[in-house]
PDB file of C-alpha atoms in Angstrom:
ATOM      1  CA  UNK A 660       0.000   0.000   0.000  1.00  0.00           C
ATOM      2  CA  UNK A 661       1.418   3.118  -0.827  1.00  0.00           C
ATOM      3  CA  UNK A 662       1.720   5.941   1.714  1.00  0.00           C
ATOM      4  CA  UNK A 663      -1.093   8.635   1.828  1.00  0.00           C
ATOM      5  CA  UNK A 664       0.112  12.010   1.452  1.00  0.00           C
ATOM      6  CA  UNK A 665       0.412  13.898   5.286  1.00  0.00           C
ATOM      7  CA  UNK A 666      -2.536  15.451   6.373  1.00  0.00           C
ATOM      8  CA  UNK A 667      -2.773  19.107   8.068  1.00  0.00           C
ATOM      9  CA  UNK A 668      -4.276  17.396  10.745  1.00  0.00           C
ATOM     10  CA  UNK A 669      -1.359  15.678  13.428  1.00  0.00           C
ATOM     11  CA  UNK A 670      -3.374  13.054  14.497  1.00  0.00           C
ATOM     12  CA  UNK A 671      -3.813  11.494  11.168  1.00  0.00           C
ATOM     13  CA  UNK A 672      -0.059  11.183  10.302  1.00  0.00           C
ATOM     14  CA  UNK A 673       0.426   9.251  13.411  1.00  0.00           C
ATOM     15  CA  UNK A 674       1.886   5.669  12.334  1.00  0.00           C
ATOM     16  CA  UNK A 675       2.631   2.116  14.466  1.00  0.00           C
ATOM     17  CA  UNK A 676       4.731   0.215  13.001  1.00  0.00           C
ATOM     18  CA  UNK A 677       5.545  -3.721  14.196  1.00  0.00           C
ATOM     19  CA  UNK A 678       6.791  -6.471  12.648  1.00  0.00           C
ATOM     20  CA  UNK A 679       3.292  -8.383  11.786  1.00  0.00           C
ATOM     21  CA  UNK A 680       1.051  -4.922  11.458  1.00  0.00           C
ATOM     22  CA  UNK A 681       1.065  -1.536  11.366  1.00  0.00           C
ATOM     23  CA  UNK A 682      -1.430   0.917  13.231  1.00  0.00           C
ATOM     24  CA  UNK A 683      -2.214   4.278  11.135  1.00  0.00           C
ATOM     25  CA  UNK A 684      -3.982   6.998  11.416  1.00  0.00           C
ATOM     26  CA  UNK A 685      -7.952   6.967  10.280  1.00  0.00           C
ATOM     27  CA  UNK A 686      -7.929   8.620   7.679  1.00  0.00           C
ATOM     28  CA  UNK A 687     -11.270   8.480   5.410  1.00  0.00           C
ATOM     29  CA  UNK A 688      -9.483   7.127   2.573  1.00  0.00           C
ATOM     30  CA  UNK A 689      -8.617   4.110   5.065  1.00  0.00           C
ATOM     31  CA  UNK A 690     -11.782   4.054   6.511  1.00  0.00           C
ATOM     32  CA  UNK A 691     -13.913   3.497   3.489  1.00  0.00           C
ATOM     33  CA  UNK A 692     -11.326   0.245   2.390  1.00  0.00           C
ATOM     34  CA  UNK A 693     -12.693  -0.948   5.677  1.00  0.00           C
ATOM     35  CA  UNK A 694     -16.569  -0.504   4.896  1.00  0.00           C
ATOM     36  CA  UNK A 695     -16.905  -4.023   3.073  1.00  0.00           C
ATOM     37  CA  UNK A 696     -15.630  -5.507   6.458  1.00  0.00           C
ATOM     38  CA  UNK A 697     -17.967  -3.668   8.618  1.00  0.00           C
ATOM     39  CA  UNK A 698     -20.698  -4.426   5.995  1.00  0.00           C
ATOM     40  CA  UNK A 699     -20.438  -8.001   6.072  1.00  0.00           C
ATOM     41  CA  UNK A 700     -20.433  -7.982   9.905  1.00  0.00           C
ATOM     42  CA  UNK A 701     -17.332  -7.757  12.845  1.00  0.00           C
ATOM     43  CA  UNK A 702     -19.573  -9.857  14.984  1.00  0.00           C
ATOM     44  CA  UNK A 703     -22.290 -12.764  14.550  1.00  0.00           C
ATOM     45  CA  UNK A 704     -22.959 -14.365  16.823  1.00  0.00           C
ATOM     46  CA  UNK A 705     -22.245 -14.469  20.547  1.00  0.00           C
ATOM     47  CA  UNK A 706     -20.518 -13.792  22.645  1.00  0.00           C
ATOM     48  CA  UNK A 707     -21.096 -10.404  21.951  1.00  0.00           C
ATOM     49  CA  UNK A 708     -18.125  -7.909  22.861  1.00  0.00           C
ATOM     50  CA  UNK A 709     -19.451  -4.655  22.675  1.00  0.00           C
ATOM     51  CA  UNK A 710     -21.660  -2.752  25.038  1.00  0.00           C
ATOM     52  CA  UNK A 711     -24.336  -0.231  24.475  1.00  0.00           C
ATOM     53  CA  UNK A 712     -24.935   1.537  22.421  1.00  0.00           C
ATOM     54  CA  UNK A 713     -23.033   0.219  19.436  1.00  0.00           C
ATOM     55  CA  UNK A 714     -23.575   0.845  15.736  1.00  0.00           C
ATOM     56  CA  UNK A 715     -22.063  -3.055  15.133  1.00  0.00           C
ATOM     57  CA  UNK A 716     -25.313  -4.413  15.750  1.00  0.00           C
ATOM     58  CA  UNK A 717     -27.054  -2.687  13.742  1.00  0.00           C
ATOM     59  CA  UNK A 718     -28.131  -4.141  10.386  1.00  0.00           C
ATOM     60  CA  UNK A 719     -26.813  -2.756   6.883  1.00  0.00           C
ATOM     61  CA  UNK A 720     -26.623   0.027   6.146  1.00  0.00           C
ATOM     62  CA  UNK A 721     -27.170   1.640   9.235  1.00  0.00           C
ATOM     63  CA  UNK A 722     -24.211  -0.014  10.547  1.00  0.00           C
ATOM     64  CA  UNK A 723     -21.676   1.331   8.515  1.00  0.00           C
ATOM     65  CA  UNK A 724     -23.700   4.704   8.533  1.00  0.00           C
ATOM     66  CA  UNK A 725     -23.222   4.445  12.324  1.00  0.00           C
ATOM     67  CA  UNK A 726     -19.947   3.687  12.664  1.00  0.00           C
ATOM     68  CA  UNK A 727     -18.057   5.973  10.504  1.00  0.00           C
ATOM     69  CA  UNK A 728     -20.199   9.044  12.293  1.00  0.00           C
ATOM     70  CA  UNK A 729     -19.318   7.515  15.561  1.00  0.00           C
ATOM     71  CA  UNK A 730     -15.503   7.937  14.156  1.00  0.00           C
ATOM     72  CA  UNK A 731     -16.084  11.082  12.594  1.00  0.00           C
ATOM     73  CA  UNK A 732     -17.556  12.718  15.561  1.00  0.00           C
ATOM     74  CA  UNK A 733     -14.478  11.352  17.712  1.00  0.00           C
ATOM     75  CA  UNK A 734     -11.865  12.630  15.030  1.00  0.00           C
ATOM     76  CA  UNK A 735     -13.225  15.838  15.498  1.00  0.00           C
ATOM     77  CA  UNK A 736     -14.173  15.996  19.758  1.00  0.00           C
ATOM     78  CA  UNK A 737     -10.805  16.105  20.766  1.00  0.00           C
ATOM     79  CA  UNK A 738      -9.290  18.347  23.605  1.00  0.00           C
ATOM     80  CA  UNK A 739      -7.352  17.912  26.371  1.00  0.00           C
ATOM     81  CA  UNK A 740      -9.428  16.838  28.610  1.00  0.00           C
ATOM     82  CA  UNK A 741     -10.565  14.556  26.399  1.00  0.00           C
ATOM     83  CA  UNK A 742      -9.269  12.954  22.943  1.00  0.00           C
ATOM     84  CA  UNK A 743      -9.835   9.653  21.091  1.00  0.00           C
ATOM     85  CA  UNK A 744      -6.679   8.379  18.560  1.00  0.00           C
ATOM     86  CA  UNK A 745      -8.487   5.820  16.118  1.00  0.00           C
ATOM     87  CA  UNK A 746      -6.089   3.837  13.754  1.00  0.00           C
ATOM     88  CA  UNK A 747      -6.964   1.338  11.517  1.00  0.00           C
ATOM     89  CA  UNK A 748      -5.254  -2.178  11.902  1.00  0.00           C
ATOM     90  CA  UNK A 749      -3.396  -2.856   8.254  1.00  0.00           C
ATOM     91  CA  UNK A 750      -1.841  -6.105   7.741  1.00  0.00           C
ATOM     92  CA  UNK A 751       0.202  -6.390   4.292  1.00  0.00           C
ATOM     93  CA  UNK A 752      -0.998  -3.550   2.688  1.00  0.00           C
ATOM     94  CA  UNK A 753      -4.915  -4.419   3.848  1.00  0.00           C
ATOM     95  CA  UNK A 754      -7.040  -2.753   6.629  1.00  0.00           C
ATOM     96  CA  UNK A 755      -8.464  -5.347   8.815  1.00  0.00           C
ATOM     97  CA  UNK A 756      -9.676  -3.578  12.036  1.00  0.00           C
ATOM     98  CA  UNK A 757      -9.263  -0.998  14.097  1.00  0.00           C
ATOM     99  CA  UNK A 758      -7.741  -0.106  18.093  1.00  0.00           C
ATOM    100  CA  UNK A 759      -8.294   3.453  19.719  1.00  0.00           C
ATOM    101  CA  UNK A 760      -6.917   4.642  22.075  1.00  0.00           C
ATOM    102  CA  UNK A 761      -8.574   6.910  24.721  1.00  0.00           C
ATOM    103  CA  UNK A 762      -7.427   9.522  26.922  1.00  0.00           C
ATOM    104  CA  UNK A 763      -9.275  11.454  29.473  1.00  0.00           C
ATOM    105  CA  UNK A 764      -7.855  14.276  31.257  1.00  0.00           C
ATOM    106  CA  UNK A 765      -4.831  12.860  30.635  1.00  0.00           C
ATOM    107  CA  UNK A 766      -2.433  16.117  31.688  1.00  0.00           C
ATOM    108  CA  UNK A 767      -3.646  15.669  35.068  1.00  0.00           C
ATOM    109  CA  UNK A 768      -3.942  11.871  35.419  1.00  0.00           C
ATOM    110  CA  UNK A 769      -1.605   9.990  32.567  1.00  0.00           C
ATOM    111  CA  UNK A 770      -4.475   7.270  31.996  1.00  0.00           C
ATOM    112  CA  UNK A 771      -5.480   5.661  28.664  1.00  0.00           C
ATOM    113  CA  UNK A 772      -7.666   2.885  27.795  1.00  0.00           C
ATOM    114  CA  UNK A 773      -8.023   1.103  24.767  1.00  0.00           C
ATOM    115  CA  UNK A 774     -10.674  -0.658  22.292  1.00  0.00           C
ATOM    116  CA  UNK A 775     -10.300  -2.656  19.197  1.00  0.00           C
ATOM    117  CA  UNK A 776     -11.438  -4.958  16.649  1.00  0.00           C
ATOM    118  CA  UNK A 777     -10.655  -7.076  13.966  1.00  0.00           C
ATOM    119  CA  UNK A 778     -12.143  -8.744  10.951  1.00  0.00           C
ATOM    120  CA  UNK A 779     -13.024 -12.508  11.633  1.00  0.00           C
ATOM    121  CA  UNK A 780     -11.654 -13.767   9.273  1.00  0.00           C
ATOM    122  CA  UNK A 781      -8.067 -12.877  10.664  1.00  0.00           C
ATOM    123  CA  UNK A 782      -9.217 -13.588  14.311  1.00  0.00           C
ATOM    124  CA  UNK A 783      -7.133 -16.534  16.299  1.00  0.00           C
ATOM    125  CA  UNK A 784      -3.450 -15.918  15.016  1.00  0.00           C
ATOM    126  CA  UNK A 785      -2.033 -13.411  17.831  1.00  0.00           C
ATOM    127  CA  UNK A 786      -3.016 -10.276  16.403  1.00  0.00           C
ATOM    128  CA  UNK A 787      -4.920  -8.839  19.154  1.00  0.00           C
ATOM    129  CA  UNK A 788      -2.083  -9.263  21.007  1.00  0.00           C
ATOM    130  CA  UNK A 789       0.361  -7.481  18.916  1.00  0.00           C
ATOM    131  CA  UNK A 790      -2.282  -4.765  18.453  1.00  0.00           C
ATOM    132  CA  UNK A 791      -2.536  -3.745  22.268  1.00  0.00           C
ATOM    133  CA  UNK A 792       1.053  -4.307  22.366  1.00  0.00           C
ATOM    134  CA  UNK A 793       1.433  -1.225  19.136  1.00  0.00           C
ATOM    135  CA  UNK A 794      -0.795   1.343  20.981  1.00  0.00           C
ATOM    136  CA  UNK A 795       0.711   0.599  24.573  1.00  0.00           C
ATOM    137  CA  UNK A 796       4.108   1.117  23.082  1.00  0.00           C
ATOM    138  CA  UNK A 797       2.446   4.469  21.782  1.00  0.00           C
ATOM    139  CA  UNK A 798       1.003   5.502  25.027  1.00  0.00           C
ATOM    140  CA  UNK A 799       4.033   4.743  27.238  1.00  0.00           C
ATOM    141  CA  UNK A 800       6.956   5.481  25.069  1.00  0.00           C
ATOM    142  CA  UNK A 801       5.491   7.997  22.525  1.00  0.00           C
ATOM    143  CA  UNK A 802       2.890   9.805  25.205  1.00  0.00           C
ATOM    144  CA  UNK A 803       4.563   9.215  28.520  1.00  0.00           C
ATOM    145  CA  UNK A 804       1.294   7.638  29.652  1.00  0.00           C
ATOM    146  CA  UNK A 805       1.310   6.362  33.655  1.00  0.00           C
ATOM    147  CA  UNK A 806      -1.143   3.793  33.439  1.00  0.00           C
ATOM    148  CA  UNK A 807      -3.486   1.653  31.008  1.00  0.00           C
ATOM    149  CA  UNK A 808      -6.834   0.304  31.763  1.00  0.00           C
ATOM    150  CA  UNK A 809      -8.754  -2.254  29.616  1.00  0.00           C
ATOM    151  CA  UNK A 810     -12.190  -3.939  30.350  1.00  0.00           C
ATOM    152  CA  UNK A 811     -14.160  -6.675  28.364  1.00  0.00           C
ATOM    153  CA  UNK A 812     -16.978  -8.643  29.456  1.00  0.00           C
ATOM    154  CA  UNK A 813     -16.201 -11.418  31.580  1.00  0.00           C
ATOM    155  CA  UNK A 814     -17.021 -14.333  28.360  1.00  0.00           C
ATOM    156  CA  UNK A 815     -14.612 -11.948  26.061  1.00  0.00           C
ATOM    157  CA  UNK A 816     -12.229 -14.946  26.534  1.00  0.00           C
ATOM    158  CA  UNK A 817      -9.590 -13.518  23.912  1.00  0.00           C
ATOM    159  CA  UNK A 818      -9.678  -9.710  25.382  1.00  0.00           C
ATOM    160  CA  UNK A 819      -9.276 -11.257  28.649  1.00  0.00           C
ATOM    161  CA  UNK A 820      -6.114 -13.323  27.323  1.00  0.00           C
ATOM    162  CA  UNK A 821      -4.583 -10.372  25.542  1.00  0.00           C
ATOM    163  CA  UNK A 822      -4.391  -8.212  28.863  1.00  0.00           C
ATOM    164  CA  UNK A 823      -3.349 -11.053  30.871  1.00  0.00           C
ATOM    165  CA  UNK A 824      -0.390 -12.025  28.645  1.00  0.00           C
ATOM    166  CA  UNK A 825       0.440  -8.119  28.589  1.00  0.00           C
ATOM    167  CA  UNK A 826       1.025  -7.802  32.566  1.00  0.00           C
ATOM    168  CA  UNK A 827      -2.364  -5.907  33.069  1.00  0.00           C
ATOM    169  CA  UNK A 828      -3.778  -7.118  37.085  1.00  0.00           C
ATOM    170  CA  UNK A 829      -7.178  -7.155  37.647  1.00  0.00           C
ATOM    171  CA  UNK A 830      -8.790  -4.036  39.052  1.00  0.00           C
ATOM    172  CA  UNK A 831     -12.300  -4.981  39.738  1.00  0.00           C
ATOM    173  CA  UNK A 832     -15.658  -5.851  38.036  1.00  0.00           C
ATOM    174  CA  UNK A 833     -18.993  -3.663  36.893  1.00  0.00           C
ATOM    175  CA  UNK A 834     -22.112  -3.815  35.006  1.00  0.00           C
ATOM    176  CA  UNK A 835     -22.854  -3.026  31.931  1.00  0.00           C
ATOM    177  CA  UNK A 836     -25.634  -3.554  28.911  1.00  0.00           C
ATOM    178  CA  UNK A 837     -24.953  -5.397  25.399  1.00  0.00           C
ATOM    179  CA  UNK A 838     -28.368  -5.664  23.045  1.00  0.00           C
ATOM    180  CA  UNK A 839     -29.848  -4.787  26.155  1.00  0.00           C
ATOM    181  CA  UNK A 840     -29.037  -7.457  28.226  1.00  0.00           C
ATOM    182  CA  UNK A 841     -27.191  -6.939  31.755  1.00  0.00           C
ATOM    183  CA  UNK A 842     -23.340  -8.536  31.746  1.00  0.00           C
ATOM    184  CA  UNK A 843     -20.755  -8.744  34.189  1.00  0.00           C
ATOM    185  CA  UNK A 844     -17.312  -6.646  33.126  1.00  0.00           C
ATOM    186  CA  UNK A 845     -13.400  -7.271  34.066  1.00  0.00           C
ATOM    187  CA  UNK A 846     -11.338  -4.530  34.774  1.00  0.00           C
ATOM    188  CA  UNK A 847      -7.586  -4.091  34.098  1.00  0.00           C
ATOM    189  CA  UNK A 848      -4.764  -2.480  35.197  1.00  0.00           C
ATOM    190  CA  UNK A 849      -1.327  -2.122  33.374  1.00  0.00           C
ATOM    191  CA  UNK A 850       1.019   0.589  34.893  1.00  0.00           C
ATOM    192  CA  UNK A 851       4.124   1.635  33.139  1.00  0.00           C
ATOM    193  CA  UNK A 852       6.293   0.163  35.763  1.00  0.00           C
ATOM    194  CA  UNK A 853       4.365  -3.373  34.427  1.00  0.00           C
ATOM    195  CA  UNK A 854       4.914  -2.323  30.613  1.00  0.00           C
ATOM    196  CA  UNK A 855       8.814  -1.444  31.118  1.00  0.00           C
ATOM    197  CA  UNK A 856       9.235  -5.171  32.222  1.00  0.00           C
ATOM    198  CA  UNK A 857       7.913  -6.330  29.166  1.00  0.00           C
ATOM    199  CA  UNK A 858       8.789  -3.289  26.958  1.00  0.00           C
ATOM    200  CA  UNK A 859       9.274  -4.415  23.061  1.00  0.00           C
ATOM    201  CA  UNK A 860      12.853  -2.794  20.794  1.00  0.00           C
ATOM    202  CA  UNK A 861      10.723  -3.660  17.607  1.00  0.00           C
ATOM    203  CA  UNK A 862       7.697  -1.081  17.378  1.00  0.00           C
ATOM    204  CA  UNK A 863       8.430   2.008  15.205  1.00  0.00           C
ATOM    205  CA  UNK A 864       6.262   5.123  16.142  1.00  0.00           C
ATOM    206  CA  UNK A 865       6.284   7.505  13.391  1.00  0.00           C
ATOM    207  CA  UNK A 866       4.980  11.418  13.546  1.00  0.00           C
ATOM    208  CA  UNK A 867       3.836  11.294  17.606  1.00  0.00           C
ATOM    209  CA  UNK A 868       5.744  14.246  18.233  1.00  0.00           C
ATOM    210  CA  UNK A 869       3.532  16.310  15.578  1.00  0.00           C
ATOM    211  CA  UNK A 870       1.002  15.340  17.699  1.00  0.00           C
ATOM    212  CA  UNK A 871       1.306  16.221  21.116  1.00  0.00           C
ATOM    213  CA  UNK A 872      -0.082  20.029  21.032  1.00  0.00           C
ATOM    214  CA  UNK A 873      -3.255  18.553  19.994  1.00  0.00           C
ATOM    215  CA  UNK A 874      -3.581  16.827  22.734  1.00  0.00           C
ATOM    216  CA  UNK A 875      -2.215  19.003  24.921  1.00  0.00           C
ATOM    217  CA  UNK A 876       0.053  16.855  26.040  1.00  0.00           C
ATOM    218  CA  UNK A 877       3.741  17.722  27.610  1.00  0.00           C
ATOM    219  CA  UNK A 878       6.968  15.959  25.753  1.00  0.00           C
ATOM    220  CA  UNK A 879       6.868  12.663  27.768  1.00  0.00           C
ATOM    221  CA  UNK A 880       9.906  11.950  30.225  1.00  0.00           C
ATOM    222  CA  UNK A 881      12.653   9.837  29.077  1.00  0.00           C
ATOM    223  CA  UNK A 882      13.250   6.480  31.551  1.00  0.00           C
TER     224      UNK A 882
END
């Protein structure tokens, strides 16, 4: 795939780069080569991942209409008490998901969290891992981030897995709806202390310093 000329817009030009995937910037162009995915469905059947409200479970069309405004209004809500990075997963040239990452007042507390998805059809081969393992490496080394928090629903077996193998500790359980049912949620906790143990010397990060005013974040420390 050949690289997208640099947007005005920081955010965008951010980049991930691993030895299996890179992470990039959501850029529309990028987000309509994911449309067919999102058309023919991220999830099925259960157990289902997401929680309410969520433009996944909608039927087509509504549920790509849904998600790229639910993208779209993120791209453009951001602040610094406040922002939401959303990259699109590409694996040899091809999109095949996508992991945010989420900060809220981030200048005062140094906390992300993240969410993701992928295609089924490339689902099972490690690549969930090696996505949480790109944005951490963004958040700790590129951001200066303190801490990382995930959560998935207790029968999200392969969430759960991810942020086990990472380090993350449990941090406690609460409730939430999917499709309007109740379901029980596990918390996570990864500080950087955790990530530094198993910090990776093969993830690029490309344009983050561009960035950083946007967010109003501070030029991270250096360990």
């Amino acid at each position: 795939m050949t690289a997208s000329p640099l947007s005005a817009y920081p955010p965008l030009n951010v980049r991930v780069h691993t030895p299996r995937l890179s992470l990039l910037g959501a850029t529309d162009e990028l987000l309509e080569r994911l449309v067919p995915t999102v058309r023919k469905g991220v999830v099925t059947q259960p157990p289902w991942p997401f929680d309410d409200p969520m433009s996944l479970y909608e039927d087509s069309p509504e549920r790509e209409w849904g998600w790229l405004q639910g993208v779209w209004r993120g791209r453009g809500r951001v602040s610094s008490s406040l922002w939401r990075l959303y990259f699109v997963v590409v694996i040899d040239g091809e999109p095949v998901g996508m992991q945010d990452l989420i900060g809220i007042d981030f200048a005062a507390f140094g906390t992300v969290t993240t969410f993701s998805w992928l295609s089924p059809d490339v689902r099972g081969g490690g690549l969930g891992k090696e996505m949480r393992q790109a944005v951490l490496h963004l958040a700790f080394d590129g951001l200066g981030a303190r801490e990382a928090s995930s959560d998935a629903f207790f029968d999200n077996h392969a969430s759960n897995r991810v942020s086990q193998a990472l380090g993350y500790v449990p941090n406690g359980v609460s409730w939430d709806t999917r499709r309007g049912e109740p379901a029980e949620i596990k918390q996570w906790r990864l500080t950087r202390e955790q990530w530094i143990k198993r910090r990776r010397d093969d993830i690029e990060l490309v344009a983050v310093g561009d960035c950083l005013p946007v967010l109003g974040i501070d030029p991270p420390p250096t360990d």
